[in-house]
Coordinates of C-alpha atoms in Angstrom, one line a residue:
Chain I
X394 CA -7.0 -0.3 8.4
X395 CA -9.5 2.5 8.2
X396 CA -9.0 5.7 5.9
X397 CA -8.7 9.3 7.5
X398 CA -10.5 10.1 10.1
X399 CA -13.4 13.2 9.4
X400 CA -11.4 16.0 9.7
X401 CA -13.0 17.5 12.7
X402 CA -9.9 19.6 14.2
X403 CA -10.3 22.5 11.8
X404 CA -9.0 22.2 8.5
X405 CA -5.4 24.2 8.6
X406 CA -4.2 22.4 11.3
X407 CA -1.4 19.9 10.2
X408 CA 1.2 17.5 11.4
X409 CA 3.7 17.6 9.2
X410 CA 6.4 14.4 9.9
X411 CA 9.9 15.5 8.4
X412 CA 12.5 12.9 7.2
X413 CA 16.1 14.4 6.9
X414 CA 18.4 12.4 5.0
X415 CA 21.7 13.1 7.1
X416 CA 24.2 10.3 5.0
X417 CA 28.1 11.6 6.0
X418 CA 28.4 10.1 2.6
X419 CA 26.5 12.3 0.7
X420 CA 26.7 15.5 2.7
X421 CA 30.7 15.2 2.6
X422 CA 30.3 16.1 -1.0
X423 CA 26.9 18.2 -1.4
X424 CA 27.7 21.8 -2.8
X425 CA 25.7 23.1 0.7
X426 CA 27.0 22.5 4.0
X427 CA 25.0 20.2 6.6
X428 CA 25.2 23.4 8.8
X429 CA 23.5 25.2 6.2
X430 CA 21.3 22.9 5.5
X431 CA 20.3 22.1 9.0
X432 CA 19.5 25.7 9.9
X433 CA 17.4 26.5 6.5
X434 CA 15.4 23.3 8.0
X435 CA 14.9 24.5 11.2
X436 CA 14.2 27.7 10.8
X437 CA 11.0 26.7 8.1
X438 CA 10.2 24.1 11.2
X439 CA 9.9 27.4 13.5
X440 CA 7.6 28.9 10.4
X441 CA 5.1 26.1 10.6
X442 CA 4.8 26.0 14.2
X443 CA 4.2 29.8 13.5
X444 CA 1.6 29.4 11.4
X445 CA -0.4 27.9 13.9
X446 CA -0.4 26.9 17.8
X447 CA -2.2 23.8 17.0
X448 CA 0.5 22.6 14.7
X449 CA 2.7 19.7 15.2
X450 CA 6.2 18.9 13.4
X451 CA 8.2 15.8 14.4
X452 CA 11.8 15.2 12.8
X453 CA 13.0 12.1 12.0
X454 CA 16.8 11.9 10.6
X455 CA 17.6 9.0 8.1
X456 CA 21.2 8.1 8.8
X457 CA 23.5 5.1 7.1
X458 CA 23.1 3.0 9.8
X459 CA 20.5 3.9 12.1
X460 CA 17.2 6.1 12.0
X461 CA 15.9 7.8 14.8
X462 CA 13.1 10.4 16.0
X463 CA 15.2 13.8 16.7
X464 CA 12.2 16.2 17.4
X465 CA 8.8 16.6 18.2
X466 CA 7.3 20.0 19.2
X467 CA 4.0 18.0 21.2
X468 CA 7.3 17.2 23.4
X469 CA 8.5 20.2 24.0
X470 CA 6.8 22.8 27.0
X471 CA 4.9 24.6 25.1
X472 CA 5.0 28.2 27.8
X473 CA 5.3 30.9 24.9
X474 CA 7.3 33.2 22.2
X475 CA 10.4 32.1 24.5
X476 CA 10.3 28.6 23.1
X477 CA 11.5 29.9 19.5
X478 CA 15.0 29.5 20.5
X479 CA 14.3 26.9 22.8
X480 CA 13.0 24.7 20.0
X481 CA 16.1 25.3 17.6
X482 CA 18.8 24.6 20.1
X483 CA 17.3 21.5 21.5
X484 CA 17.0 20.4 18.1
X485 CA 20.0 21.2 16.3
X486 CA 21.4 19.2 19.6
X487 CA 19.8 16.2 19.0
X488 CA 20.3 15.9 15.7
X489 CA 24.2 16.4 16.3
X490 CA 23.8 13.4 19.0
X491 CA 22.1 11.6 16.6
X492 CA 24.7 11.8 13.5
X493 CA 27.3 11.2 16.3
X494 CA 26.1 8.2 17.3
X495 CA 25.1 7.1 13.4
X496 CA 28.7 7.3 12.1
X497 CA 30.3 5.4 15.3
X498 CA 27.4 2.7 14.6
X499 CA 28.8 2.5 10.3
X500 CA 32.8 2.7 11.6
X501 CA 31.9 -0.7 13.7
X502 CA 29.6 -1.8 10.8
X503 CA 32.7 -1.4 8.7
X504 CA 30.6 -2.9 5.9
X505 CA 29.5 0.5 4.4
X506 CA 32.6 1.9 2.6
X507 CA 32.0 3.2 -0.6
X508 CA 30.2 6.9 -1.4
X509 CA 27.3 6.0 -3.0
X510 CA 25.8 4.1 0.1
X511 CA 22.3 5.0 0.3
X512 CA 20.8 6.7 3.1
X513 CA 17.7 3.9 5.5
X514 CA 15.2 6.1 3.8
X515 CA 12.3 3.3 4.0
X516 CA 13.3 2.5 8.2
X517 CA 12.3 6.4 8.7
X518 CA 9.5 7.0 6.3
X519 CA 7.8 3.8 8.3
X520 CA 8.6 5.2 11.4
X521 CA 6.9 8.3 10.0
X522 CA 3.8 6.3 9.3
X523 CA 3.7 4.1 13.0
X524 CA 3.7 7.6 14.7
X525 CA 1.3 9.3 12.0
X526 CA -1.4 6.0 12.8
X527 CA -0.8 7.1 16.4
X528 CA -2.2 10.5 16.0
X529 CA -5.1 9.2 14.5
X530 CA -6.2 7.1 17.2
X531 CA -5.8 10.0 19.6
X532 CA -9.3 10.6 18.8
X533 CA -12.1 12.3 16.0
X534 CA -9.7 15.8 16.4
X535 CA -6.5 15.4 15.2
X536 CA -4.7 17.0 12.9
X537 CA -4.1 16.8 9.0
X538 CA -0.6 14.6 8.8
X539 CA 1.8 14.8 6.3
X540 CA 5.2 13.5 5.6
X541 CA 8.0 15.9 3.8
X542 CA 11.2 13.9 2.8
X543 CA 14.1 16.0 2.2
X544 CA 16.1 13.8 0.5
X545 CA 19.8 14.1 -1.2
X546 CA 21.3 10.5 -1.4
X547 CA 20.8 8.2 -4.3
X548 CA 18.1 5.9 -4.4
X549 CA 19.4 2.3 -2.6
X550 CA 17.8 -0.6 -4.4
X551 CA 17.6 -3.1 -2.2
X552 CA 15.2 -1.0 -0.2
X553 CA 12.7 -1.1 -3.2
X554 CA 9.9 -3.1 -1.7
X555 CA 9.6 -1.5 2.1
X556 CA 9.4 2.0 -0.2
X557 CA 6.7 0.9 -2.2
X558 CA 5.2 -1.0 0.7
X559 CA 5.3 2.3 2.8
X560 CA 3.7 4.3 -0.3
X561 CA 0.6 1.9 -0.6
X562 CA 0.1 2.4 3.6
X563 CA 0.3 6.0 3.2
X564 CA -2.0 5.6 0.1
X565 CA -5.1 4.2 2.2
X566 CA -4.5 6.5 4.8
X567 CA -4.3 9.8 2.5
X568 CA -1.2 10.8 3.7
X569 CA 0.5 12.9 1.6
X570 CA 4.1 12.4 0.9
X571 CA 6.2 15.9 -0.2
X572 CA 9.7 15.5 -1.5
X573 CA 12.4 18.1 -2.1
X574 CA 15.3 16.9 -3.5
X575 CA 18.5 18.5 -1.9
X576 CA 21.0 16.9 -4.0
X577 CA 22.0 16.2 -7.8
X578 CA 20.0 13.3 -8.6
X579 CA 16.6 12.9 -9.0
X580 CA 15.2 10.5 -7.1
X581 CA 12.6 8.0 -8.7
X582 CA 11.0 6.4 -5.7
X583 CA 9.9 9.5 -4.5
X584 CA 9.0 10.2 -7.7
X585 CA 6.6 7.8 -7.4
X586 CA 5.9 8.2 -4.0
X587 CA 4.5 12.1 -4.3
X588 CA 2.9 11.2 -7.6
X589 CA 0.6 8.2 -5.8
X590 CA 0.4 9.4 -2.7
X591 CA -0.8 13.0 -4.1
X592 CA 1.7 14.8 -2.6
X593 CA 4.4 17.7 -4.0
X594 CA 8.0 16.6 -5.8
X595 CA 10.6 19.6 -6.1
X596 CA 14.0 19.9 -7.0
X597 CA 15.4 23.3 -6.2
X598 CA 17.6 25.1 -8.7
X599 CA 19.3 26.9 -5.6
X600 CA 20.2 25.5 -2.8
X601 CA 21.2 28.3 -1.2
X602 CA 17.8 29.8 -0.7
X603 CA 16.5 26.5 0.6
X604 CA 14.5 28.2 2.8
X605 CA 12.4 30.2 0.4
X606 CA 11.2 27.3 -1.7
X607 CA 10.3 25.0 1.7
X608 CA 8.4 28.1 2.7
X609 CA 6.8 28.8 -0.5
X610 CA 5.8 25.7 -1.3
X611 CA 5.9 23.2 1.5
X612 CA 4.7 25.1 4.4
X613 CA 0.6 25.2 3.2
X614 CA -1.8 22.7 4.7
X615 CA -3.4 20.5 2.9
X616 CA -6.7 22.4 2.6
X617 CA -5.3 25.1 1.5
X618 CA -3.5 23.4 -1.2
X619 CA -6.4 23.6 -3.4
X620 CA -6.2 26.9 -3.8
X621 CA -2.8 26.9 -4.8
X622 CA -0.7 26.2 -7.7
X623 CA 2.0 24.0 -6.6
X624 CA 4.6 22.7 -8.6
X625 CA 4.1 19.2 -10.7
X626 CA 5.7 16.8 -12.3
X627 CA 5.2 16.2 -16.3
X628 CA 5.3 12.4 -15.8
X629 CA 6.5 9.9 -13.6
X630 CA 8.3 6.7 -15.5
X631 CA 6.6 3.8 -14.0
X632 CA 8.4 1.6 -16.3
X633 CA 10.1 -1.7 -14.1
X634 CA 13.5 -2.7 -14.7
X635 CA 14.2 -6.0 -15.5
X636 CA 15.8 -8.3 -13.0
X637 CA 18.7 -10.0 -14.9
X638 CA 20.1 -6.5 -16.4
X639 CA 18.4 -3.4 -14.4
X640 CA 17.5 -2.0 -17.5
X641 CA 14.2 -0.3 -17.9
X642 CA 12.1 -2.0 -19.9
X643 CA 8.7 -1.1 -22.2
X644 CA 7.6 -5.2 -22.9
X645 CA 8.9 -7.9 -20.4
X646 CA 7.8 -11.2 -18.9
X647 CA 6.7 -11.4 -15.3
X648 CA 6.6 -14.7 -13.7
X649 CA 3.5 -15.8 -12.4
X650 CA 4.7 -17.2 -9.5
X651 CA 6.7 -14.5 -7.8
X652 CA 6.4 -11.1 -10.7
X653 CA 9.6 -11.0 -11.2
X654 CA 9.9 -9.3 -14.5
X655 CA 12.7 -10.5 -17.0
X656 CA 13.4 -8.8 -20.9
X657 CA 14.0 -12.4 -22.7
X658 CA 12.0 -15.6 -22.1
X659 CA 13.1 -18.1 -20.2
X660 CA 12.4 -21.7 -19.7
X661 CA 12.3 -21.3 -16.1
X662 CA 12.3 -18.1 -13.8
X663 CA 15.3 -18.2 -11.8
X664 CA 14.1 -16.3 -8.4
X665 CA 11.4 -19.2 -7.8
X666 CA 11.9 -21.8 -10.2
Chain H
X983 CA -32.4 -10.6 14.1
X984 CA -32.5 -9.8 10.0
X985 CA -30.0 -7.6 7.6
X986 CA -31.9 -4.1 7.2
X987 CA -33.1 -2.5 5.0
X988 CA -33.2 -6.0 3.0
X989 CA -30.6 -8.7 2.6
X990 CA -30.0 -7.7 -1.1
X991 CA -28.7 -4.5 -0.1
X992 CA -26.7 -5.3 2.7
X993 CA -24.8 -8.2 0.1
X994 CA -25.0 -5.4 -2.2
X995 CA -23.1 -2.8 -0.2
X996 CA -20.5 -5.7 1.5
X997 CA -19.5 -6.6 -1.8
X998 CA -18.8 -3.3 -3.4
X999 CA -16.6 -3.2 -0.4
X1000 CA -15.1 -6.2 -1.0
X1001 CA -14.5 -5.6 -4.5
X1002 CA -13.0 -2.4 -3.4
X1003 CA -10.4 -4.2 -0.7
X1004 CA -9.7 -7.1 -3.7
X1005 CA -8.7 -5.3 -6.3
X1006 CA -6.1 -3.1 -3.8
X1007 CA -5.0 -6.7 -2.8
X1008 CA -4.7 -8.2 -6.1
X1009 CA -4.1 -5.1 -8.5
X1010 CA -3.3 -7.8 -11.6
X1011 CA -7.0 -9.8 -11.1
X1012 CA -10.1 -9.9 -12.9
X1013 CA -13.3 -10.3 -10.9
X1014 CA -17.3 -11.2 -12.4
X1015 CA -20.3 -11.0 -10.8
X1016 CA -23.1 -14.0 -11.6
X1017 CA -26.8 -13.7 -10.3
X1018 CA -28.8 -17.0 -9.2
X1019 CA -32.8 -16.0 -9.9
X1020 CA -35.6 -18.3 -10.8
X1021 CA -33.3 -21.3 -10.5
X1022 CA -31.1 -19.7 -13.5
X1023 CA -28.2 -18.0 -13.5
X1024 CA -27.5 -14.8 -15.4
X1025 CA -23.9 -13.1 -15.7
X1026 CA -24.2 -9.8 -14.7
X1027 CA -21.2 -8.5 -15.5
X1028 CA -18.0 -9.6 -17.3
X1029 CA -14.8 -10.6 -16.1
X1030 CA -13.1 -7.4 -15.8
X1031 CA -10.0 -6.0 -14.5
X1032 CA -11.3 -2.7 -13.4
X1033 CA -14.0 -2.2 -10.1
X1034 CA -15.7 0.4 -11.7
X1035 CA -17.8 -1.5 -13.6
X1036 CA -18.8 -4.6 -11.5
X1037 CA -19.7 -1.3 -8.6
X1038 CA -22.2 0.2 -10.9
X1039 CA -23.9 -2.7 -11.5
X1040 CA -23.9 -3.6 -7.7
X1041 CA -25.3 -0.3 -7.3
X1042 CA -28.4 -1.1 -10.0
X1043 CA -31.9 -2.5 -9.2
X1044 CA -31.4 -6.5 -8.0
X1045 CA -34.1 -7.8 -7.6
X1046 CA -34.7 -11.1 -6.3
X1047 CA -37.3 -14.5 -7.0
X1048 CA -38.0 -17.4 -7.1
X1049 CA -35.5 -20.6 -6.3
X1050 CA -32.0 -20.8 -6.1
X1051 CA -29.8 -23.6 -8.1
X1052 CA -26.3 -24.3 -7.1
X1053 CA -25.8 -26.4 -9.9
X1054 CA -26.6 -24.2 -12.7
X1055 CA -24.6 -21.6 -11.4
X1056 CA -21.4 -23.8 -10.8
X1057 CA -21.8 -24.7 -14.4
X1058 CA -21.8 -21.3 -15.4
X1059 CA -18.8 -19.8 -13.9
X1060 CA -17.0 -23.4 -15.0
X1061 CA -17.8 -22.7 -18.3
X1062 CA -16.5 -19.1 -18.2
X1063 CA -13.1 -19.9 -15.9
X1064 CA -12.6 -22.5 -18.6
X1065 CA -11.2 -19.6 -20.8
X1066 CA -8.6 -18.5 -18.4
X1067 CA -4.9 -19.3 -18.6
X1068 CA -3.8 -21.9 -16.5
X1069 CA -1.5 -19.8 -14.8
X1070 CA -4.3 -17.5 -13.6
X1071 CA -6.0 -19.4 -9.6
X1072 CA -9.9 -19.6 -10.1
X1073 CA -12.3 -18.7 -7.5
X1074 CA -15.7 -18.9 -7.0
X1075 CA -17.2 -17.0 -4.0
X1076 CA -21.0 -17.7 -3.5
X1077 CA -23.2 -15.4 -1.4
X1078 CA -25.8 -17.6 -0.2
X1079 CA -29.0 -16.8 1.8
X1080 CA -30.9 -20.0 0.5
X1081 CA -31.7 -22.7 2.4
X1082 CA -31.7 -25.5 -0.6
X1083 CA -30.3 -26.3 -4.2
X1084 CA -33.1 -27.0 -6.8
X1085 CA -30.8 -28.7 -9.4
X1086 CA -31.7 -30.0 -12.7
X1087 CA -29.1 -33.1 -12.3
X1088 CA -26.6 -34.1 -10.3
X1089 CA -24.7 -32.1 -8.5
X1090 CA -22.0 -34.0 -7.1
X1091 CA -20.9 -34.3 -11.1
X1092 CA -20.8 -30.9 -11.2
X1093 CA -18.3 -30.6 -8.1
X1094 CA -16.5 -33.4 -9.7
X1095 CA -16.0 -31.1 -12.9
X1096 CA -15.1 -28.3 -10.6
X1097 CA -13.0 -30.2 -8.9
X1098 CA -10.9 -31.2 -11.8
X1099 CA -10.8 -28.1 -13.2
X1100 CA -8.7 -26.5 -10.2
X1101 CA -11.9 -24.2 -9.4
X1102 CA -11.5 -23.3 -5.7
X1103 CA -15.6 -22.6 -4.5
X1104 CA -16.5 -20.9 -1.3
X1105 CA -19.8 -20.1 0.3
X1106 CA -20.8 -17.6 2.6
X1107 CA -23.6 -18.5 4.1
X1108 CA -26.7 -16.0 5.2
X1109 CA -28.8 -18.0 7.0
X1110 CA -28.1 -21.7 8.2
X1111 CA -25.4 -24.5 7.2
X1112 CA -26.5 -26.1 4.3
X1113 CA -24.6 -30.1 4.2
X1114 CA -24.1 -29.2 -0.3
X1115 CA -22.7 -26.3 0.4
X1116 CA -20.1 -27.5 3.1
X1117 CA -19.4 -30.7 0.8
X1118 CA -18.8 -28.5 -2.2
X1119 CA -16.4 -26.3 -0.3
X1120 CA -14.6 -29.1 1.3
X1121 CA -14.1 -31.3 -2.0
X1122 CA -12.7 -27.8 -3.8
X1123 CA -10.4 -26.8 -0.9
X1124 CA -12.9 -23.7 -0.4
X1125 CA -13.8 -22.5 2.8
X1126 CA -17.6 -22.0 4.2
X1127 CA -18.6 -19.8 6.5
X1128 CA -22.2 -18.5 7.7
X1129 CA -22.4 -14.9 9.1
X1130 CA -24.2 -14.7 12.5
X1131 CA -24.8 -10.9 11.6
X1132 CA -24.2 -7.9 8.8
X1133 CA -20.7 -7.1 10.8
X1134 CA -19.7 -10.6 10.9
X1135 CA -21.1 -11.1 7.3
X1136 CA -18.9 -8.0 6.4
X1137 CA -16.1 -9.6 8.3
X1138 CA -16.0 -12.8 6.3
X1139 CA -16.7 -11.4 3.2
X1140 CA -13.2 -9.1 3.4
X1141 CA -11.5 -12.5 4.8
X1142 CA -11.6 -13.3 0.9
X1143 CA -9.6 -10.5 -0.4
X1144 CA -6.1 -11.3 0.6
X1145 CA -4.8 -14.2 -1.6
X1146 CA -4.8 -17.9 -0.3
X1147 CA -1.7 -20.0 -0.2
X1148 CA -1.2 -21.6 -3.8
X1149 CA -0.5 -24.9 -3.5
X1150 CA 2.6 -25.5 -5.1
X1151 CA 1.7 -28.1 -7.4
X1152 CA -1.0 -26.2 -8.8
X1153 CA 1.1 -22.7 -9.6
X1154 CA 3.0 -23.9 -12.6
X1155 CA 5.7 -20.8 -13.0
X1156 CA 4.7 -18.9 -17.0
X1157 CA 6.1 -16.1 -17.8
X1158 CA 3.5 -13.7 -19.0
X1159 CA 4.2 -11.5 -21.6
X1160 CA 3.1 -7.7 -20.1
X1161 CA 3.6 -4.1 -21.4
X1162 CA 5.2 -1.4 -19.6
X1163 CA 3.3 1.6 -21.1
X1164 CA 4.5 4.9 -20.5
X1165 CA 2.5 8.5 -20.4
X1166 CA 2.2 9.8 -23.9
X1167 CA 3.9 13.6 -25.4
X1168 CA 1.7 16.4 -24.5
X1169 CA 1.3 17.7 -27.5
X1170 CA 0.0 14.0 -28.9
X1171 CA -3.8 14.0 -29.5
X1172 CA -5.7 10.5 -30.3
X1173 CA -8.3 8.4 -29.1
X1174 CA -8.4 6.4 -26.7
X1175 CA -9.1 2.9 -27.4
X1176 CA -11.7 2.2 -24.4
X1177 CA -14.3 4.7 -24.6
X1178 CA -13.5 6.5 -27.5
X1179 CA -13.4 9.9 -26.8
X1180 CA -10.7 12.3 -27.9
X1181 CA -7.7 12.5 -25.4
X1182 CA -4.7 14.3 -24.9
X1183 CA -1.7 12.2 -25.2
X1184 CA -0.7 13.2 -21.6
X1185 CA -3.9 12.1 -19.8
X1186 CA -3.5 8.4 -21.0
X1187 CA -0.9 5.5 -21.8
X1188 CA 0.7 4.2 -25.1
X1189 CA 0.7 0.9 -25.7
X1190 CA 4.3 -0.2 -26.6
X1191 CA 3.4 -2.7 -29.0
X1192 CA 0.8 -1.7 -31.2
X1193 CA 0.5 2.5 -30.1
X1194 CA -2.8 3.0 -29.4
X1195 CA -4.1 5.4 -26.3
X1196 CA -5.6 3.3 -23.2
X1197 CA -7.1 5.8 -20.1
X1198 CA -5.9 3.7 -17.0
X1199 CA -4.1 0.8 -16.0
X1200 CA -3.9 -2.2 -15.5
X1201 CA -5.7 -3.4 -18.3
X1202 CA -5.2 -5.4 -21.6
X1203 CA -4.9 -3.6 -24.5
X1204 CA -8.1 -3.7 -27.1
X1205 CA -6.2 -4.0 -30.1
X1206 CA -3.3 -6.6 -29.6
X1207 CA -4.4 -8.2 -26.4
X1208 CA -1.3 -7.1 -24.6
X1209 CA -1.8 -7.1 -20.3
X1210 CA -0.6 -3.7 -19.4
X1211 CA 0.4 -2.8 -16.3
X1212 CA 2.9 0.1 -14.1
X1213 CA 5.3 -1.1 -11.7
X1214 CA 3.4 -0.6 -8.7
X1215 CA 0.9 -2.8 -9.5
X1216 CA 3.2 -5.3 -9.2
X1217 CA 4.9 -4.3 -6.1
X1218 CA 1.7 -4.3 -4.5
X1219 CA 1.9 -7.7 -4.5
X1220 CA 5.7 -7.9 -3.3
X1221 CA 4.4 -8.3 0.5
X1222 CA 3.1 -11.5 0.5
X1223 CA 6.2 -12.7 -0.8
X1224 CA 8.5 -10.5 1.9
X1225 CA 6.1 -11.2 4.9
X1226 CA 6.6 -9.5 8.1
X1227 CA 7.4 -12.3 10.7
X1228 CA 4.9 -12.4 13.6
X1229 CA 6.3 -10.1 16.7
X1230 CA 7.0 -12.1 20.3
X1231 CA 4.9 -11.2 23.5
X1232 CA 7.4 -9.6 26.2
X1233 CA 6.4 -8.3 30.0
X1234 CA 8.5 -5.3 31.4
X1235 CA 11.2 -6.5 33.5
X1236 CA 12.1 -4.3 36.0
X1237 CA 15.7 -2.8 35.7
X1238 CA 15.7 -3.2 31.9
X1239 CA 17.1 -1.0 30.1
X1240 CA 16.6 0.5 27.3
X1241 CA 12.9 -0.2 26.0
X1242 CA 10.8 2.8 27.6
X1243 CA 9.2 3.9 24.2
X1244 CA 7.5 1.8 21.8
X1245 CA 10.3 2.3 18.5
X1246 CA 7.7 2.7 15.9
X1247 CA 4.9 5.9 17.1
X1248 CA 7.5 6.9 20.8
X1249 CA 4.5 6.0 23.4
X1250 CA 5.4 5.2 26.5
X1251 CA 5.3 1.2 27.2
X1252 CA 5.2 1.7 30.8
X1253 CA 1.2 1.1 31.6
X1254 CA 1.0 2.8 34.6
X1255 CA -2.9 1.9 35.2
X1256 CA -2.0 -1.5 36.8
X1257 CA -2.7 -3.5 34.0
X1258 CA 0.1 -5.6 33.2
X1259 CA 3.5 -4.6 30.7
X1260 CA 2.7 -6.8 28.0
X1261 CA 4.0 -5.7 24.5
X1262 CA 5.8 -6.8 21.7
X1263 CA 9.2 -7.5 20.1
X1264 CA 10.7 -8.0 16.8
X1265 CA 12.8 -11.0 16.9
X1266 CA 14.5 -10.2 14.0
X1267 CA 15.9 -6.0 15.1
X1268 CA 14.8 -6.7 19.2
X1269 CA 12.7 -3.4 18.9
X1270 CA 10.2 -3.3 21.1
X1271 CA 6.4 -2.0 19.8
X1272 CA 3.2 -1.3 21.0
X1273 CA 0.4 -3.1 20.2
X1274 CA -1.0 -0.9 17.8
X1275 CA 2.0 -0.7 16.1
X1276 CA 2.0 -4.4 16.0
X1277 CA -1.6 -4.6 13.9
X1278 CA -0.9 -1.6 12.0
X1279 CA 2.6 -3.1 10.6
X1280 CA 1.5 -6.5 10.0
X1281 CA -2.1 -5.8 8.5
X1282 CA -1.4 -2.4 6.3
X1283 CA 2.5 -1.5 6.6
X1284 CA 4.1 -4.8 6.0
X1285 CA 7.5 -3.5 6.9
X1286 CA 9.0 -3.4 10.4
X1287 CA 10.7 -0.3 11.0
X1288 CA 12.9 -1.6 13.4
X1289 CA 14.7 -4.1 10.6
X1290 CA 14.4 -1.3 7.7
X1291 CA 16.1 1.0 10.1
X1292 CA 19.1 -1.4 10.7
X1293 CA 22.0 -1.7 7.9
X1294 CA 22.2 -5.6 8.2
X1295 CA 25.1 -7.8 6.8
X1296 CA 22.5 -8.4 3.7
X1297 CA 22.1 -4.5 2.7

């Protein structure tokens, strides 16, 4: 797969794909109400669009039973300043529709009932990457893409392989994945994602000032980032966890056929035998 | 129609691209380079796990002279590969431009030896098809291809980067001991064991068994011999274990509801330009995708966005 195309468009034009976590199980118990959170995000999206008229923003919602595109600034009939309120209105409506639809699907599924349910983050990330590939195909003049993930729900371990595949694909296409954690726990997947792809990982301390954090850290385009001092995570834990007990290990045994990791020596690999 | 500026230069450049792609697809593997010159085989670089040393050797001055001897090369390579533990898959890739081979002994015996040690030999020819190369590849289970021009050569070479399917009897599952090092503390100053330079602990990794500082992963600790990897290196190969199902081709039926846009990139699937409206659909999640997303999903992403966006019963 080819890596990033020549940046003939202009150094500071960006395409930002925002992946919003809409997991109702998380937002029901969160400190910041979802409506406030959404208004912070939409104002941030607006400020991105105001930075340059060529900037392009796409919002993808990651729900509990489905993922979907919620907003694409390229579709809006760009006709000037009157669009500010229209943008916000359209995006909020679409988001509300998505959440209702997602809730209906979750109810009909019936299998997801506990509060620790993860959102379908891997699906939303895959959609974001497909959209970015479409932008790459549109010719040599295109904005510089990046992905911003607003995540609150815990990581779903069943998504590990899919998330890692997306991370490596983003790394090859040179698309940074930025993360802003709006929940209480750090996300190991997103720390790895931001580290491997060269993005920014941040966990704001005051969620009521979310817009300020977003505008100060995540609004700058990739070219201008080289001149700024952005938050750096001190060290990502890349240790693996063993398949038998799920605890992180320093030294383990890896099966030569299927690459499963065990903490103690077994005569036969339990995954592939 | 020959390779410009010279065959050697083209081969070196394509080999560099191949090595990068190879380490991208197989992060835990090792590669070594061998040259055949004047009928003798020389070892250009040691078998190592990092692309930089191999690429530096390729970028250096490489000269051609004299005859080529396939048997000598095979003997040399056999000697090296015999030291590899049994769980490793052994392979040789020849980039062969000569039209003959001048051997000191019976090459058929050498081929038998390779077959016994389970070394898979493949050849990419630049000139014409040669019987002995074809025989070698057939006997050892490798592939023999001849390049038509420069771009074809690069294509053939890059086809060897993804790992071949393993044959069940040959792949004995062993559990190999590996270490997962952490970064050292910020204030720890020590000497790294690979370059013998002073480094801060936060720039390198600490081997969990002998506690020396190593600069990059994956590597083998020079002091205690433990293979050191990080979990993304293992995760890079998981997509071979869980591949995406191939998509089915479907055409648009009039009056079909939904599926107007590609699920992945939201591009319209309806071609108004008179071309037939063929696109693809995932057999598991029934979402529709355009051909470009299909290629991207199967070659680079290895996840179907539709399947990942659904909460199936297995989750």
